[in-house]
Coordinates of C-alpha atoms and ligand atoms in Angstrom, one line a residue:
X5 CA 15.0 7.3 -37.4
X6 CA 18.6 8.7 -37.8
X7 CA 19.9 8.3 -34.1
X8 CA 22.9 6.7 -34.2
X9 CA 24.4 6.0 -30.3
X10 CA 28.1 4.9 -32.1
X11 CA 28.3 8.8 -33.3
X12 CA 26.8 10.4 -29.9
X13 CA 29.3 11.5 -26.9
X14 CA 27.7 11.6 -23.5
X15 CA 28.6 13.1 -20.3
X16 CA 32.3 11.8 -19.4
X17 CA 32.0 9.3 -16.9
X18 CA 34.0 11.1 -14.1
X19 CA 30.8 13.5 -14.2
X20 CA 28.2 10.6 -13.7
X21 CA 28.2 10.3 -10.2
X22 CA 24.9 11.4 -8.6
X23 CA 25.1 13.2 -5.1
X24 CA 22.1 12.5 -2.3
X25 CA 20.1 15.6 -3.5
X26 CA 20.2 14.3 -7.1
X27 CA 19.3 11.2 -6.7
X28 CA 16.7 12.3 -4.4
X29 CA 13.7 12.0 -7.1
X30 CA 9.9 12.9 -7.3
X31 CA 7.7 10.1 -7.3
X32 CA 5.1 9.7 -9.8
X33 CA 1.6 10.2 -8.4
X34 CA -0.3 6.7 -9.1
X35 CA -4.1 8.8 -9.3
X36 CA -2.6 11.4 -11.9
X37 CA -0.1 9.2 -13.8
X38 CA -0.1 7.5 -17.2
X39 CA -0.1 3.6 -16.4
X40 CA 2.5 3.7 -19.1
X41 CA 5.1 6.0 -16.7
X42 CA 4.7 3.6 -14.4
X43 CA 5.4 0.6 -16.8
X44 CA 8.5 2.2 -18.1
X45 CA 9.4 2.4 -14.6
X46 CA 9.4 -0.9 -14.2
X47 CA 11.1 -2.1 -17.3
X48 CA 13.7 0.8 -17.2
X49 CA 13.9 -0.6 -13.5
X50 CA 14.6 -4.8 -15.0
X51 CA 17.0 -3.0 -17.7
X52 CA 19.5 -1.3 -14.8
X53 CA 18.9 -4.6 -12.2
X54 CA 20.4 -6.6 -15.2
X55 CA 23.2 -4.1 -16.2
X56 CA 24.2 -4.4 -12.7
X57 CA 24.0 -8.2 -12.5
X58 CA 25.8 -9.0 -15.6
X59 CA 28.5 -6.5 -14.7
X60 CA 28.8 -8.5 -11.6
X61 CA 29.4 -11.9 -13.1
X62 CA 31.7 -10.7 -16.1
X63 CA 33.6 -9.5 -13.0
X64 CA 33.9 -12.4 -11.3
X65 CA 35.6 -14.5 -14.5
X66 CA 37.6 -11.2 -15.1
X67 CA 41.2 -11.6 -14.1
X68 CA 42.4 -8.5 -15.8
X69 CA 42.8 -6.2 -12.8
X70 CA 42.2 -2.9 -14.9
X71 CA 38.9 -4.5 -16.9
X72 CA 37.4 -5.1 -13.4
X73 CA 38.1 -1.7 -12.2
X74 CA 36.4 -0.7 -15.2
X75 CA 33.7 -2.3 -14.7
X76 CA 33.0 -1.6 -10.8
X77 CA 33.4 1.8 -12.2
X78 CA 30.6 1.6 -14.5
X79 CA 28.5 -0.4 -12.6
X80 CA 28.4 1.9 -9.3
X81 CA 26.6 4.4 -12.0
X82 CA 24.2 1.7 -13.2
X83 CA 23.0 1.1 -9.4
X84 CA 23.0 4.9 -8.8
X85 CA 20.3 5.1 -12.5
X86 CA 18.6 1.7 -11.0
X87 CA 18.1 3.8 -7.5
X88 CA 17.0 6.9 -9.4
X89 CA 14.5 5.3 -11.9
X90 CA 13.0 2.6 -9.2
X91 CA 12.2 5.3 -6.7
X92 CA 10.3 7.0 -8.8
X93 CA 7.4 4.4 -8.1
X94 CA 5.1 6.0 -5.8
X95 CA 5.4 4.7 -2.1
X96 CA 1.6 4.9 -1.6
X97 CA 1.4 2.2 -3.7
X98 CA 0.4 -1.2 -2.7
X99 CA 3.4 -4.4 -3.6
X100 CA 0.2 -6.3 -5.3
X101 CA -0.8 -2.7 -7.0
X102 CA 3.4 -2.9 -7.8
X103 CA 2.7 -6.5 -9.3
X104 CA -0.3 -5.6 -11.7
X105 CA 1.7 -3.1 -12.9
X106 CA 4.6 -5.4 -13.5
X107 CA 1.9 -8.1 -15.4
X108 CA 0.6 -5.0 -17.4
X109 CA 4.3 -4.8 -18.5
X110 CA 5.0 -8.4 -19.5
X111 CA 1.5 -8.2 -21.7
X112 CA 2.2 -5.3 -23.7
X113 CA 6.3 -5.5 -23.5
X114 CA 6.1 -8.7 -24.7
X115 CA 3.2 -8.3 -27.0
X116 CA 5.0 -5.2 -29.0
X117 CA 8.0 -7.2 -29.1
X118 CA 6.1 -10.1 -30.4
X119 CA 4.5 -8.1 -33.0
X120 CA 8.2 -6.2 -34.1
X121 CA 10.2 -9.6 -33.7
X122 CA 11.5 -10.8 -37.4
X123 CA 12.6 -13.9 -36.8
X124 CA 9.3 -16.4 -37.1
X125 CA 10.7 -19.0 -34.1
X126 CA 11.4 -16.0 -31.7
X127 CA 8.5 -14.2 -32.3
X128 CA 6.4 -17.7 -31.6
X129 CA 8.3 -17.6 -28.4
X130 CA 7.4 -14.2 -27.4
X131 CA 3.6 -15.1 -28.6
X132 CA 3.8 -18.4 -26.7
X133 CA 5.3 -16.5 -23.2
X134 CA 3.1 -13.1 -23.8
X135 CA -0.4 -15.5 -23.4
X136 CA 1.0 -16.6 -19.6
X137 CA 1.4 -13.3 -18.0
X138 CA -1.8 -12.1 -19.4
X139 CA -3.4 -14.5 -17.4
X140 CA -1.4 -13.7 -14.0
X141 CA -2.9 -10.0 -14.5
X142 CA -6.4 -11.7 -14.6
X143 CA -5.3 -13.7 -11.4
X144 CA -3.5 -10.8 -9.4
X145 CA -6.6 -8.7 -10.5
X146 CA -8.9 -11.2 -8.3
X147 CA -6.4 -11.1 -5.5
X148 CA -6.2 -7.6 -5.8
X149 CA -9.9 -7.0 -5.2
X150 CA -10.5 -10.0 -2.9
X151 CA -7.9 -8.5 -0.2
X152 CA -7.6 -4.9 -1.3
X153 CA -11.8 -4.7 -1.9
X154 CA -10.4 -2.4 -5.4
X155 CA -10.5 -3.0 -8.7
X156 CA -7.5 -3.3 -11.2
X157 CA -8.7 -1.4 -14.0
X158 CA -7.9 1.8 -11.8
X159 CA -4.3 0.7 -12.3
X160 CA -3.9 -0.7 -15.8
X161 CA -6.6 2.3 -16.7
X162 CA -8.4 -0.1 -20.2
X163 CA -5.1 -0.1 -21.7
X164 CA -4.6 -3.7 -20.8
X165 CA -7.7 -5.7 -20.9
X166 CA -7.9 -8.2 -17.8
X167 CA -9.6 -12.0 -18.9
X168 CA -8.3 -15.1 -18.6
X169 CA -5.2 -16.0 -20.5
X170 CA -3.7 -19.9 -20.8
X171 CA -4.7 -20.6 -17.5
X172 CA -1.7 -20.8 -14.9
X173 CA -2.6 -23.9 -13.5
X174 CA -1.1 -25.6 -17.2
X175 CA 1.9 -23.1 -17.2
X176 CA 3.6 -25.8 -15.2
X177 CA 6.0 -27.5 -17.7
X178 CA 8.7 -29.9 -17.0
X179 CA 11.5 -27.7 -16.6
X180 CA 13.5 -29.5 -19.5
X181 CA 10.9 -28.4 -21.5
X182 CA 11.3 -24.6 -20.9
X183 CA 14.8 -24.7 -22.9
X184 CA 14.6 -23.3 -26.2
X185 CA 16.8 -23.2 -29.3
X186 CA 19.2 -20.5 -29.1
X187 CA 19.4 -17.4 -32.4
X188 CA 22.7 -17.5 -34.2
X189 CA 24.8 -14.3 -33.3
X190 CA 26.4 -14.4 -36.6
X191 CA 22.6 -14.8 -38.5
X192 CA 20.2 -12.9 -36.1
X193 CA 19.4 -9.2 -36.9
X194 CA 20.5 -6.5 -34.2
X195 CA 17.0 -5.7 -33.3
X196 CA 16.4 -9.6 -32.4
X197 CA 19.4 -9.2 -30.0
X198 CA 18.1 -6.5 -28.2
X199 CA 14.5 -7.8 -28.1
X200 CA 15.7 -11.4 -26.0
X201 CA 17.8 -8.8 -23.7
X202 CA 15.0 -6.4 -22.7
X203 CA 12.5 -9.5 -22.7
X204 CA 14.7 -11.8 -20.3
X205 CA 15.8 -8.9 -18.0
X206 CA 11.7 -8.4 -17.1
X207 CA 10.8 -11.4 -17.1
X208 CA 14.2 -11.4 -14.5
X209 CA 12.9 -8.6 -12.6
X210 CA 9.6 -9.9 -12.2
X211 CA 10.9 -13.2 -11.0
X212 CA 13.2 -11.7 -8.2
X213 CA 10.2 -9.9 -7.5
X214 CA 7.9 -12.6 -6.4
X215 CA 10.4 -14.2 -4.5
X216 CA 11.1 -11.6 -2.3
X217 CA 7.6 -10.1 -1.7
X218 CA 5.3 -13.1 -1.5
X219 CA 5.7 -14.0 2.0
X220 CA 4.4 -10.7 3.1
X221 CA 1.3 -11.1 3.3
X222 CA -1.0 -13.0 5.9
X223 CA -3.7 -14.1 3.3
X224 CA -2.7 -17.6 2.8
X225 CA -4.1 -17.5 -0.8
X226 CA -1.9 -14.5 -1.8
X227 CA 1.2 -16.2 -0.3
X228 CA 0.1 -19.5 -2.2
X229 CA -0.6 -17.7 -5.5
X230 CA 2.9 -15.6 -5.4
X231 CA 4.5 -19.1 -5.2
X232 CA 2.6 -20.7 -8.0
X233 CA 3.6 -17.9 -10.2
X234 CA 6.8 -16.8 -9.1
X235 CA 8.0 -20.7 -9.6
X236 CA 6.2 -19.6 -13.8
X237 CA 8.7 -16.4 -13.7
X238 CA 11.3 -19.0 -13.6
X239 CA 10.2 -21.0 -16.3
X240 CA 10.1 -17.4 -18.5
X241 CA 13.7 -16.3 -17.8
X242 CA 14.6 -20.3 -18.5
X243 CA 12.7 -19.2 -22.0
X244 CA 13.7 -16.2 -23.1
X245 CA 17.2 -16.2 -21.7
X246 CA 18.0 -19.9 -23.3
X247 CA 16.9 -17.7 -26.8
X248 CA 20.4 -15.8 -27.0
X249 CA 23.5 -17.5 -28.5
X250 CA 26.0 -18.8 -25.7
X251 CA 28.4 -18.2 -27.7
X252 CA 28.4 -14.2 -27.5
X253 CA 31.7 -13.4 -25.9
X254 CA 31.6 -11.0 -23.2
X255 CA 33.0 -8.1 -24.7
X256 CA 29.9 -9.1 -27.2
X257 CA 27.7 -9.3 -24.3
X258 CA 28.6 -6.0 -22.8
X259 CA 28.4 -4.1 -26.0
X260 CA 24.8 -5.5 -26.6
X261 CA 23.5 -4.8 -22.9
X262 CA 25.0 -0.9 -23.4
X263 CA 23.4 -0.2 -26.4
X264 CA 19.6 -1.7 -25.8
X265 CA 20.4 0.6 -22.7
X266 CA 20.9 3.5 -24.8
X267 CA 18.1 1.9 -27.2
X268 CA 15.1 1.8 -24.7
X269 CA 15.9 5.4 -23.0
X270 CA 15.8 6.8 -26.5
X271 CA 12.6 5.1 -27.1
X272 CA 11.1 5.9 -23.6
X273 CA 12.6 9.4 -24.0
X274 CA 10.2 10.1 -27.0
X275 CA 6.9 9.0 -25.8
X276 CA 6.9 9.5 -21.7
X277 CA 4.0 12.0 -20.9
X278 CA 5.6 13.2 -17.6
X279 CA 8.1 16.2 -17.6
X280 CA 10.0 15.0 -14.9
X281 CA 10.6 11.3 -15.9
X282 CA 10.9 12.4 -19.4
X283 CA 14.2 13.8 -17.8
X284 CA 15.4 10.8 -16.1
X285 CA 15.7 8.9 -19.0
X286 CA 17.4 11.6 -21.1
X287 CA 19.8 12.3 -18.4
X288 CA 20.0 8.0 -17.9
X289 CA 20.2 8.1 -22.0
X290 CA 23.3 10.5 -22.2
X291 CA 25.1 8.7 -19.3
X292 CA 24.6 5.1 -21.7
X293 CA 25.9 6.6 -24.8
X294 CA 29.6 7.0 -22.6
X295 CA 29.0 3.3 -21.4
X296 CA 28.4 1.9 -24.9
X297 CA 31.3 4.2 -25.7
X298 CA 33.7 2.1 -22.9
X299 CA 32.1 -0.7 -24.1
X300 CA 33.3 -0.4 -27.3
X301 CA 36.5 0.4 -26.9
X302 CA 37.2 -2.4 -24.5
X303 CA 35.7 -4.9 -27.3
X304 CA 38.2 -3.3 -29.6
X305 CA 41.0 -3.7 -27.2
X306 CA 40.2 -7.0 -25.9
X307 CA 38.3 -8.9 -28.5
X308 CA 40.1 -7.5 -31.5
X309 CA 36.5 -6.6 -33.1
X310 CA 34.9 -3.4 -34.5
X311 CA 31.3 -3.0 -32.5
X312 CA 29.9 -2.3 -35.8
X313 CA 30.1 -5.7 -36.6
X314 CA 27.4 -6.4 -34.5
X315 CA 25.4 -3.4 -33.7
X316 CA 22.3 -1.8 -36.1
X317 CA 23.6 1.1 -37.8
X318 CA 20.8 3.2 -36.1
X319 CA 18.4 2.7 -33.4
X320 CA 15.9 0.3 -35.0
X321 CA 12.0 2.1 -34.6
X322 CA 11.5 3.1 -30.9
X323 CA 10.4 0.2 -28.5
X324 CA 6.3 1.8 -27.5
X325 CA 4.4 0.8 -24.7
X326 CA 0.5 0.7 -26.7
X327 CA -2.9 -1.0 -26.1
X328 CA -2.4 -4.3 -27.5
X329 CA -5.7 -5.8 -27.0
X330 CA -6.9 -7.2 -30.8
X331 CA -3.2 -8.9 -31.3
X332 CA -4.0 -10.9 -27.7
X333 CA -7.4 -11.2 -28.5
X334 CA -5.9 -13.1 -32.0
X335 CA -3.6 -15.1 -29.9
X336 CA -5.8 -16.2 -27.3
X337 CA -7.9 -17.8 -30.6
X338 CA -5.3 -19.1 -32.0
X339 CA -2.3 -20.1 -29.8
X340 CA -4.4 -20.4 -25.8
X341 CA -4.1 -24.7 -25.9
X342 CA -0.4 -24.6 -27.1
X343 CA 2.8 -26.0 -24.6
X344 CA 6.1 -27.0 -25.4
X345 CA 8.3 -30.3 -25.9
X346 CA 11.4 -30.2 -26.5
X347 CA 12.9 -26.7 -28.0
X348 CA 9.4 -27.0 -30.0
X349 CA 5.1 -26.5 -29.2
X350 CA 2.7 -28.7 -29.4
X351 CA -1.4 -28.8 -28.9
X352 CA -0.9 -31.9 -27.2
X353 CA -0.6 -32.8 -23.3
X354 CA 2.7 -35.1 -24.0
X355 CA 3.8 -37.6 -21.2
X356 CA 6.2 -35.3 -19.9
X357 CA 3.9 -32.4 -19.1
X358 CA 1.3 -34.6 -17.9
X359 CA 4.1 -36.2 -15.5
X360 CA 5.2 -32.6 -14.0
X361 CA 1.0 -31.3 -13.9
X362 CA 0.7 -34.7 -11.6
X363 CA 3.2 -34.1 -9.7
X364 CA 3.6 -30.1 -8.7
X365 CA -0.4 -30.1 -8.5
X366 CA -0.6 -33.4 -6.0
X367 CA -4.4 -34.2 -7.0
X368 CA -5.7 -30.7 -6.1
X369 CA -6.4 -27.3 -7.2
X370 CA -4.0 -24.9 -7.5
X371 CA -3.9 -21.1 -6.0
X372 CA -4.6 -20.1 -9.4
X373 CA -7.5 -21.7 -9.5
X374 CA -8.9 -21.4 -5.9
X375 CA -8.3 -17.4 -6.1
X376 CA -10.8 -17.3 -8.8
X377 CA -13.4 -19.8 -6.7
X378 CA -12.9 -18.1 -3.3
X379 CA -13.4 -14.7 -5.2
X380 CA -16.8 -15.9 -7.2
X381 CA -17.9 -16.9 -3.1
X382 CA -17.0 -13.5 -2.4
X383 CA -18.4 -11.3 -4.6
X384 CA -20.7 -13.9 -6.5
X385 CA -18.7 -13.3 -9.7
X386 CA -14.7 -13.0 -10.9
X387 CA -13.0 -10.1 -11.6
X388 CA -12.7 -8.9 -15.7
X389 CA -12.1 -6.2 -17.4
X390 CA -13.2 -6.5 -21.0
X391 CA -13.1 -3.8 -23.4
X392 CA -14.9 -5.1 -26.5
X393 CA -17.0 -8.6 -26.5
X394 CA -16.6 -11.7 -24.9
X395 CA -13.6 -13.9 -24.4
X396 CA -13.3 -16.9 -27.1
X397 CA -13.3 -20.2 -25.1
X398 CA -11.5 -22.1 -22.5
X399 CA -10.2 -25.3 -24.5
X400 CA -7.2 -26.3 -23.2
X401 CA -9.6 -27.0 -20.3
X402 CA -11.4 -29.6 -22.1
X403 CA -8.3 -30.4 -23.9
X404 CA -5.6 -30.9 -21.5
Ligands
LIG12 FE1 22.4 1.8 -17.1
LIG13 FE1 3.9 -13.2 -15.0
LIG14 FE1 6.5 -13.9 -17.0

């Protein structure tokens, strides 16, 4: 690919603010849609929540008066893009149809990344995470049919298969556990940057999520099961954001979060199906390239660096929402009895995870599991969706 953002202008940033009308978008239809639109959505929708958050704390440590005006000035456009690409969700939708979507996302985000990742300790990381929220799709899939009395592959449409992953109840590490070894920003490729951003700011997204959301609901096993998992969503941002160097400065930082912006609307851009979202993210793609642009020259300015330094030289091969199913399917074989200790993984249940299962489980069962039992009393049966054979077996359960 020859798309270089460093070379591209965009539309001046004086021109970027959105009036009502504009910002006034379609939503997608969720019966006609590609459950890929809607996980771009969601990911484009982690990507602008982040921009906006990070802006915000650079700002607070700022005390240059004309860098923080910058930066509120920048940041009002990333909260007009996160307005413009969340609303596209459709409003008919259901919050737990919202969530399935936003597990399909972790499983094949995560998965492609896993698969693209160079660097052999982050791509274990992204192997090790990818196997947990593949089993909260298999768990919100049983809610989802339990309460809503529908079935999940009309959302995830076979793309995603939906069987049980390493099951949630062992997800429960001590949290000491969840830090991992950070890349070196001088060693680590471009692309490995920009994978650990995207990564952390869903996994961010989904965890905000489920911390608003679950209480509304009256089913005491669907506010008991968006706790259990929502407490996992922490332990994934602990993860995946303890992956990038701390020692990034924030001019570093800033150029970085621009250009994965401009990196996934490119991507997204090329392969998005629907006419009118296709639009979004090349309107959302042309308002980056002047953000990186700013970006840039503040690092210049401020940091006394050339963004080349640190940046690709072109956008590394597009980032592609695409069935994943045989890479799980090797995983789950291979990697389903792992946990961590330490910045490592191990096979075995250590002291320390046995210590924390003990004490966050009390003796009983958790929602993860019950949702499964109270659904097989249901319906006589769980929920799956399997596309090929049948799912290799369950031994971290003997195991652990
Ligand atoms: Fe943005
Ligand atoms: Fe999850
Ligand atoms: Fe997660």
């Amino acid at each position: 690919m020859t798309f270089n953002p460093l070379e591209q202008r965009g539309i001046p940033l004086d021109r970027q603010i959105r009036n009502w009308r504009e910002l006034n978008v379609d939503q997608v239809d969720p019966n006609h849609s590609d459950p890929y639109t809607r996980c771009r959505i969601i990911t484009m929708n982690g990507i602008e929540v982040e921009a906006v958050m990070f802006s915000h704390h650079f700002a607070r440590v700022c005390p240059d008066m004309d860098v923080k005006r910058r930066l509120a000035e920048v940041r009002y456009v990333e909260q007009q893009q996160q307005k413009a690409v969340n609303w596209l969700l459709p409003g008919v939708s259901s919050v737990l149809e919202t969530v399935i979507s936003y597990e399909q996302v972790a499983t094949d985000l995560t998965a492609w990344v896993a698969r693209m990742e160079p660097d052999p300790y982050l791509k274990q990381a992204y192997q090790f995470g990818v196997l947990e929220d593949f089993d909260h799709l298999y768990r919100y899939a049983n809610l989802y049919e339990m309460i809503e009395h529908r079935k999940a592959e009309k959302i995830v449409d076979q793309l995603t298969e939906i069987i049980p992953g390493r099951p949630t109840k062992y997800h429960h590490r001590h949290p000491a556990d969840n830090v991992r070894d950070p890349y070196d920003r001088q060693q680590a490729s471009p692309l490995s940057k920009l994978h650990a951003l995207t990564i952390m700011s869903a996994e961010q997204q989904t965890m905000n999520y489920y911390m608003n959301v679950g209480p509304q609901y009256m089913e005491p096993i669907a506010r008991q099961l968006y706790q259990e998992i929502a407490l996992v969503e922490e332990e994934h941002v602990t993860h995946y954001e303890s992956l990038m160097d701390p020692g990034e400065t924030w001019w570093e930082r800033l150029v970085n979060h621009e250009y994965n912006e401009c990196y996934l609307y490119y991507s997204f851009m090329e392969q998005e199906s629907d006419p009118k979202v296709k639009a979004v993210w090349e309107l959302h793609l042309n308002m980056e390239l002047e953000h990186l642009h700013i970006a840039c020259d503040l690092m210049r300015r401020y940091d006394g660096r050339e963004p080349e330094e640190i940046l690709a030289p072109q956008l590394p091969n597009v980032m592609t929402f695409e069935p994943n199913k045989e890479y799980i399917r090797e995983l789950l074989a291979t990697q389903l009895d792992l946990t961590t200790l330490g910045a490592g993984y191990v096979r075995e249940a250590h002291e320390r995870f046995e210590r924390m299962q003990e004490q966050i489980h009390g003796g009983e069962e958790p929602p993860s599991e019950r949702v499964i039992d109270e659904h097989r009393e249901m319906f006589g049966r769980e929920y799956r969706l399997s596309t090929e054979g049948e799912h290799p077996d369950m031994s971290l359960r003997e195991r652990v």
